[in-house]
Coordinates of C-alpha atoms and ligand atoms in Angstrom, one line a residue:
M1 CA 70.4 58.5 -176.0
T2 CA 70.6 59.0 -179.8
T3 CA 70.9 56.1 -182.1
A4 CA 73.7 55.6 -184.6
A5 CA 71.3 56.6 -187.5
E6 CA 70.3 59.8 -185.6
R7 CA 73.9 60.9 -185.3
L8 CA 74.5 60.8 -189.0
E9 CA 73.8 63.4 -191.7
P10 CA 71.4 61.4 -193.9
G11 CA 73.1 62.1 -197.3
E12 CA 71.4 60.6 -200.3
S13 CA 70.9 57.2 -198.7
L14 CA 70.9 56.0 -195.1
W15 CA 70.7 52.4 -194.0
V16 CA 70.9 50.6 -190.7
S17 CA 72.1 47.0 -190.0
P18 CA 72.1 45.4 -186.6
G19 CA 74.6 43.3 -184.7
R20 CA 73.3 39.9 -183.5
V21 CA 73.4 37.3 -180.8
N22 CA 72.9 33.7 -181.6
L23 CA 70.4 31.9 -179.4
I24 CA 71.8 28.5 -180.3
G25 CA 73.7 26.8 -183.1
E26 CA 77.4 27.7 -182.8
H27 CA 80.1 26.8 -185.3
T28 CA 77.4 25.0 -187.3
D29 CA 77.1 27.5 -190.1
Y30 CA 80.3 26.6 -192.0
N31 CA 79.3 22.9 -191.5
D32 CA 76.1 23.6 -193.7
G33 CA 74.0 23.3 -190.5
F34 CA 71.4 25.2 -188.6
V35 CA 71.6 28.5 -186.6
L36 CA 69.0 30.5 -184.7
P37 CA 70.3 34.1 -184.2
F38 CA 68.3 37.2 -183.5
A39 CA 69.2 40.9 -184.3
L40 CA 70.2 43.2 -181.5
P41 CA 68.7 46.6 -181.0
H42 CA 72.3 47.8 -181.4
A43 CA 73.1 48.7 -185.0
T44 CA 75.5 50.3 -187.4
A45 CA 74.3 53.1 -189.6
V46 CA 75.9 54.1 -192.9
S47 CA 75.0 57.1 -194.9
G48 CA 76.2 57.7 -198.5
T49 CA 76.2 60.4 -201.2
R50 CA 77.5 59.7 -204.7
R51 CA 80.7 61.3 -206.0
T52 CA 81.5 62.1 -209.6
D53 CA 84.8 60.3 -209.5
R54 CA 85.5 56.6 -208.6
R55 CA 86.7 57.2 -205.1
W56 CA 85.3 56.2 -201.7
V57 CA 85.8 58.6 -198.8
V58 CA 84.8 56.9 -195.6
T59 CA 84.5 58.5 -192.2
S60 CA 84.0 56.7 -189.0
E61 CA 82.4 58.5 -186.1
Q62 CA 84.0 56.0 -183.7
T63 CA 87.6 56.6 -184.6
G64 CA 87.2 60.1 -186.1
E65 CA 89.3 58.9 -189.1
T66 CA 88.6 59.4 -192.8
V67 CA 90.0 56.8 -195.1
T68 CA 90.0 57.4 -198.9
F69 CA 90.5 54.7 -201.5
D70 CA 90.2 54.3 -205.2
L71 CA 90.2 51.3 -207.6
A72 CA 93.9 50.9 -207.4
D73 CA 93.9 50.9 -203.6
L74 CA 91.1 48.4 -203.7
S75 CA 93.1 45.8 -205.6
A76 CA 96.1 46.4 -203.3
K77 CA 93.7 45.7 -200.4
V78 CA 92.6 48.4 -197.9
E79 CA 93.5 47.6 -194.3
G80 CA 91.9 48.2 -190.8
W81 CA 88.2 49.0 -190.3
A82 CA 87.9 50.4 -193.8
A83 CA 88.7 47.0 -195.2
Y84 CA 85.1 46.0 -194.4
V85 CA 83.8 48.8 -196.6
A86 CA 86.4 48.2 -199.3
A87 CA 85.4 44.5 -199.2
V88 CA 81.9 45.4 -200.0
V89 CA 82.8 47.6 -202.9
W90 CA 85.0 44.8 -204.2
V91 CA 82.4 42.1 -203.9
L92 CA 79.7 44.2 -205.5
R93 CA 82.0 44.9 -208.4
E94 CA 82.8 41.2 -208.6
A95 CA 79.1 40.6 -208.9
G96 CA 78.9 43.0 -211.8
V97 CA 77.5 46.0 -210.0
D98 CA 78.8 49.4 -211.3
V99 CA 79.5 50.8 -207.8
P100 CA 79.6 54.6 -207.9
G101 CA 82.2 56.5 -205.9
A102 CA 80.7 57.8 -202.7
E103 CA 81.2 59.7 -199.5
L104 CA 80.2 57.3 -196.7
N105 CA 79.7 58.1 -193.0
I106 CA 79.6 55.4 -190.4
A107 CA 78.2 55.4 -186.9
S108 CA 77.7 52.4 -184.7
D109 CA 76.1 51.3 -181.5
V110 CA 77.3 47.7 -181.8
P111 CA 80.0 47.0 -179.2
F112 CA 83.3 46.4 -181.0
G113 CA 85.2 43.1 -180.5
A114 CA 82.5 41.6 -178.2
G115 CA 81.5 38.9 -180.7
L116 CA 78.2 40.7 -181.5
S117 CA 79.0 41.0 -185.3
S118 CA 80.0 44.6 -185.6
S119 CA 81.8 43.7 -188.8
A120 CA 78.8 42.0 -190.4
A121 CA 76.6 45.0 -189.4
L122 CA 79.1 47.3 -191.1
E123 CA 79.3 45.1 -194.2
C124 CA 75.5 44.8 -194.5
A125 CA 74.7 48.5 -194.0
T126 CA 77.5 49.5 -196.5
M127 CA 76.1 47.0 -199.0
A128 CA 72.6 48.4 -198.7
V129 CA 73.8 52.0 -199.2
L130 CA 76.0 51.2 -202.2
A131 CA 73.3 49.0 -203.8
D132 CA 70.9 51.9 -203.4
L133 CA 73.4 54.5 -204.8
A134 CA 74.0 52.1 -207.7
G135 CA 70.3 52.3 -208.4
L136 CA 69.6 48.6 -207.5
G137 CA 67.1 49.3 -204.8
G138 CA 65.4 46.3 -203.2
T139 CA 64.8 44.2 -206.3
G140 CA 68.0 44.8 -208.2
L141 CA 69.9 43.1 -205.4
P142 CA 67.4 41.1 -203.4
M143 CA 67.9 40.9 -199.6
R144 CA 68.0 37.1 -199.8
D145 CA 71.1 37.3 -202.0
R146 CA 73.1 39.7 -199.9
P147 CA 74.3 37.5 -197.0
R148 CA 76.3 35.3 -199.4
L149 CA 77.9 38.4 -201.0
A150 CA 78.7 39.9 -197.6
Q151 CA 80.2 36.6 -196.5
R152 CA 82.3 36.4 -199.6
A153 CA 83.5 40.0 -198.9
E154 CA 84.6 38.9 -195.5
N155 CA 86.1 35.5 -196.6
E156 CA 87.9 36.6 -199.7
Y157 CA 88.7 40.3 -199.2
V158 CA 89.1 40.7 -195.4
G159 CA 90.4 37.1 -195.2
A160 CA 88.3 35.8 -192.2
P161 CA 87.0 32.3 -192.9
T162 CA 83.6 32.9 -191.3
G163 CA 80.3 31.2 -192.1
I164 CA 77.2 33.0 -193.2
M165 CA 75.3 33.4 -189.9
D166 CA 76.3 36.9 -189.0
Q167 CA 75.6 38.5 -192.4
A168 CA 72.3 36.5 -192.7
A169 CA 71.2 37.7 -189.3
S170 CA 72.1 41.3 -189.9
T171 CA 70.2 41.3 -193.2
L172 CA 67.2 39.0 -192.7
C173 CA 66.1 39.1 -189.0
Q174 CA 62.7 40.5 -188.1
Q175 CA 61.7 42.3 -184.9
G176 CA 60.3 39.9 -182.2
H177 CA 61.6 36.8 -184.0
A178 CA 64.6 34.6 -184.1
L179 CA 65.9 33.6 -187.5
F180 CA 65.9 29.8 -188.1
L181 CA 68.4 29.5 -191.0
D182 CA 69.4 26.4 -192.9
C183 CA 73.0 27.4 -193.8
R184 CA 73.0 25.0 -196.8
S185 CA 69.8 25.8 -198.6
L186 CA 69.5 29.3 -197.0
A187 CA 65.9 28.5 -196.3
T188 CA 64.6 30.7 -193.4
E189 CA 61.8 30.7 -190.9
Q190 CA 61.0 33.6 -188.7
V191 CA 60.3 32.0 -185.3
P192 CA 58.3 34.1 -182.9
F193 CA 60.4 34.9 -179.8
D194 CA 58.3 37.1 -177.5
L195 CA 60.2 37.2 -174.3
A196 CA 58.0 39.7 -172.5
A197 CA 54.8 37.7 -173.1
A198 CA 56.5 34.8 -171.4
G199 CA 57.8 36.9 -168.5
L200 CA 61.4 36.3 -169.6
K201 CA 64.5 38.3 -170.3
I202 CA 67.7 37.6 -172.1
L203 CA 70.6 39.1 -170.2
V204 CA 73.8 39.6 -172.2
V205 CA 77.1 39.5 -170.3
D206 CA 80.0 40.9 -172.3
S207 CA 82.8 39.0 -170.7
K208 CA 85.4 41.6 -171.8
A209 CA 87.9 38.7 -172.1
P210 CA 90.7 39.5 -174.5
H211 CA 90.1 37.7 -177.8
A212 CA 93.5 36.0 -177.9
H213 CA 94.2 33.6 -180.8
V214 CA 90.6 33.8 -182.0
D215 CA 91.4 33.9 -185.7
G216 CA 93.8 31.0 -185.7
E217 CA 91.6 28.9 -183.5
Y218 CA 88.5 29.6 -185.6
A219 CA 90.3 28.6 -188.8
A220 CA 91.6 25.5 -187.0
R221 CA 88.1 24.4 -185.9
R222 CA 86.8 24.9 -189.4
K223 CA 89.6 22.9 -191.0
A224 CA 89.1 20.0 -188.5
C225 CA 85.4 19.8 -189.4
E226 CA 86.1 19.8 -193.1
E227 CA 88.8 17.1 -192.8
A228 CA 86.4 15.0 -190.6
A229 CA 83.7 15.4 -193.2
G230 CA 86.1 14.1 -195.8
V231 CA 87.1 11.1 -193.7
L232 CA 83.4 10.3 -193.1
G233 CA 82.6 10.6 -196.8
V234 CA 80.0 13.4 -196.4
A235 CA 79.9 16.9 -198.0
A236 CA 79.6 18.5 -194.6
L237 CA 79.1 17.5 -191.0
R238 CA 75.5 18.6 -191.4
D239 CA 75.0 15.3 -193.3
I240 CA 75.5 13.3 -190.1
D241 CA 72.3 12.7 -188.3
V242 CA 72.5 12.6 -184.5
D243 CA 71.3 8.9 -184.6
A244 CA 74.3 8.1 -186.9
L245 CA 76.8 9.8 -184.6
P246 CA 78.1 6.7 -182.7
D247 CA 78.9 5.0 -186.0
A248 CA 80.6 8.2 -187.3
L249 CA 82.7 8.6 -184.2
A250 CA 83.8 5.0 -184.4
K251 CA 85.3 5.7 -187.8
L252 CA 87.5 8.6 -186.4
D253 CA 90.7 7.6 -184.7
D254 CA 91.6 10.9 -183.1
D255 CA 89.9 11.9 -179.8
T256 CA 90.0 15.7 -180.5
T257 CA 88.4 15.2 -183.9
R258 CA 85.7 13.0 -182.4
R259 CA 84.8 15.7 -179.9
R260 CA 84.7 18.4 -182.6
V261 CA 82.4 16.3 -184.7
R262 CA 80.2 15.5 -181.7
H263 CA 79.8 19.2 -180.9
V264 CA 78.7 20.0 -184.4
V265 CA 76.3 17.1 -184.8
T266 CA 74.7 17.5 -181.4
E267 CA 74.5 21.3 -181.8
D268 CA 72.6 21.0 -185.0
Q269 CA 70.1 18.8 -183.2
R270 CA 69.9 21.3 -180.3
V271 CA 68.9 24.0 -182.8
L272 CA 66.1 21.8 -184.2
D273 CA 65.0 21.1 -180.7
T274 CA 65.0 24.7 -179.8
V275 CA 63.0 25.7 -182.8
A276 CA 60.5 23.0 -181.8
V277 CA 60.0 24.3 -178.3
L278 CA 59.8 27.9 -179.5
R279 CA 57.1 27.0 -182.1
A280 CA 55.2 25.3 -179.3
G281 CA 55.5 28.6 -177.3
D282 CA 57.5 27.0 -174.5
L283 CA 60.3 29.5 -174.3
R284 CA 61.6 28.3 -170.9
A285 CA 62.3 24.9 -172.5
A286 CA 65.0 26.5 -174.6
G287 CA 67.0 27.0 -171.3
P288 CA 68.4 23.5 -170.9
L289 CA 69.3 23.3 -174.6
M290 CA 71.3 26.5 -174.2
T291 CA 73.1 25.1 -171.2
A292 CA 73.9 21.8 -173.0
S293 CA 75.2 23.9 -175.9
H294 CA 77.6 25.7 -173.6
A295 CA 78.9 22.4 -172.1
S296 CA 79.5 21.1 -175.6
M297 CA 81.4 24.3 -176.6
R298 CA 83.4 24.1 -173.4
D299 CA 84.2 20.3 -173.3
D300 CA 84.0 19.2 -176.9
Y301 CA 84.7 22.2 -179.1
E302 CA 87.0 23.9 -176.5
I303 CA 86.2 27.5 -177.5
T304 CA 85.3 28.9 -174.1
V305 CA 87.4 30.8 -171.6
P306 CA 87.2 31.1 -167.8
Q307 CA 85.2 34.4 -167.9
V308 CA 82.4 33.0 -170.0
D309 CA 82.3 29.7 -168.1
T310 CA 82.0 31.7 -164.8
A311 CA 79.2 33.8 -166.2
V312 CA 77.3 30.7 -167.3
R313 CA 77.8 28.8 -164.0
V314 CA 76.8 31.8 -161.8
A315 CA 73.8 32.6 -163.9
L316 CA 72.6 29.0 -163.6
E317 CA 73.3 29.0 -159.9
H318 CA 71.1 32.1 -159.5
G319 CA 68.1 30.8 -161.3
A320 CA 68.7 31.3 -165.1
H321 CA 66.7 28.7 -167.1
G322 CA 69.7 28.4 -169.3
A323 CA 72.9 30.2 -170.3
R324 CA 75.6 29.9 -173.0
M325 CA 78.3 31.7 -174.7
T326 CA 77.2 33.2 -178.1
G327 CA 79.4 33.8 -181.1
G328 CA 82.8 32.5 -182.3
G329 CA 84.3 32.0 -178.8
F330 CA 87.5 32.7 -176.9
G331 CA 85.7 35.5 -175.1
G332 CA 82.7 37.5 -176.2
C333 CA 79.3 37.4 -174.7
V334 CA 77.1 35.0 -172.7
L335 CA 73.3 34.9 -173.0
A336 CA 71.3 34.0 -169.9
L337 CA 67.6 33.2 -170.2
V338 CA 66.0 34.5 -167.0
D339 CA 62.7 35.2 -165.4
E340 CA 62.0 38.9 -165.4
G341 CA 62.1 39.1 -161.7
A342 CA 65.4 37.2 -161.4
C343 CA 67.4 39.4 -163.9
D344 CA 68.8 41.8 -161.4
A345 CA 69.9 39.1 -159.0
V346 CA 71.7 37.2 -161.8
E347 CA 73.4 40.3 -163.1
A348 CA 74.6 41.2 -159.6
A349 CA 75.8 37.7 -158.9
V350 CA 77.8 37.6 -162.2
R351 CA 79.4 41.0 -161.4
E352 CA 80.3 39.8 -157.9
A353 CA 81.8 36.6 -159.2
F354 CA 83.9 38.5 -161.8
A355 CA 85.2 40.7 -159.0
V356 CA 86.1 37.7 -156.8
E357 CA 87.9 36.1 -159.7
G358 CA 89.8 39.3 -160.5
F359 CA 88.3 39.5 -164.0
T360 CA 87.8 42.8 -165.8
P361 CA 84.2 43.9 -164.9
P362 CA 81.7 42.7 -167.5
D363 CA 79.2 44.8 -169.4
T364 CA 75.7 43.7 -169.0
F365 CA 72.5 44.6 -170.8
V366 CA 69.1 43.1 -171.6
V367 CA 68.1 42.5 -175.3
T368 CA 65.0 41.9 -177.2
P369 CA 65.0 40.7 -180.9
G370 CA 65.4 43.7 -183.1
R371 CA 65.0 44.2 -186.9
G372 CA 67.3 43.4 -189.7
T373 CA 68.7 45.8 -192.3
Y374 CA 66.3 48.8 -193.0
Q375 CA 66.4 52.1 -194.7
V376 CA 65.9 55.4 -192.8
G377 CA 63.9 58.0 -194.8
G378 CA 64.2 57.4 -198.5
Ligands
GLA1 C1 81.5 33.9 -185.9 C2 81.4 33.7 -187.4 C3 80.1 32.9 -187.7 C4 79.9 31.7 -186.9 C5 80.2 31.9 -185.4 C6 80.2 30.7 -184.6 O1 80.5 34.7 -185.4 O2 81.4 34.9 -188.0 O3 80.0 32.7 -189.1 O4 80.7 30.7 -187.4 O5 81.4 32.6 -185.2 O6 78.9 30.1 -184.6

């Protein structure tokens, strides 16, 4: 099978950015908290060649469409998948970059709409190509500054109020590692995550559940967290330590808000605990933390759906060390941490359970931590 990058004409500049899964730390990023994603082997490739005019001509292998926009279209807001490309042109210009017009070609191996950050992958690869064509290279626009720009593109141009995790993962992850990111300071640590050495696999189950109401629910969760932080007198929920949680909860009079806060505060602690066990080389010990994270997303944050709850339950019943939904929620994918020898049985059991429940058959695949944004050739 060819990769996305292999399917593109290289043009003047060709860059690849991956999708991601998040090992743990869900809905913590916009609360200034901690996340621990790793890059997928599945990636989006963008190739670009400068034009002499100030137009961007963008072709998607996936849809077969070509979308053209100029500066006037840019201010009127480009729609659809090309909005992610236009958003990056916009944000670079906002940052003072003289973005040249370009022919851009896109190919992707990141499943679309599965909560694996296909949009962040597109943004990050587009940014890399345009920065390169603008002559900025690696030092003119340092990799560490790009996630904030890509997040701003998504927040302000596309209009999705996401945190910074996906763009940071797609940009900064390293092969064989999970990325421990402090979403306030943007400090990072590459945490070794060698599944094979531990005799483990991560099985991904794409639940195929339709992503109903996801945008509105995501925005509602974010708003609830920000309001709760205001009531508690902190800049963000990150500022509430797990030991101070009972006191904080006692100050909130609404049960739903209490549960939202409890999820975020305990999830931050679970990220720290997971980082500690990975640093100690005890990968299996991440399992129970993953499972606790899922329970918290299901019961306190209320962002799971029957398909993902079923996948988690069945994976655990068939010997997974831990399992949880990954990503924004209301569908998307489940990660199961399994012994190498148990992977096939877990996969078969999940498929069987989906058939019994009458759910759309899931997609399943095994992943290892891939690399963040990189250039091909050049
Ligand atoms: C989506 C968002 C991220 C993050 C996750 C939940 O993937 O894009 O910023 O908030 O949901 O952890």
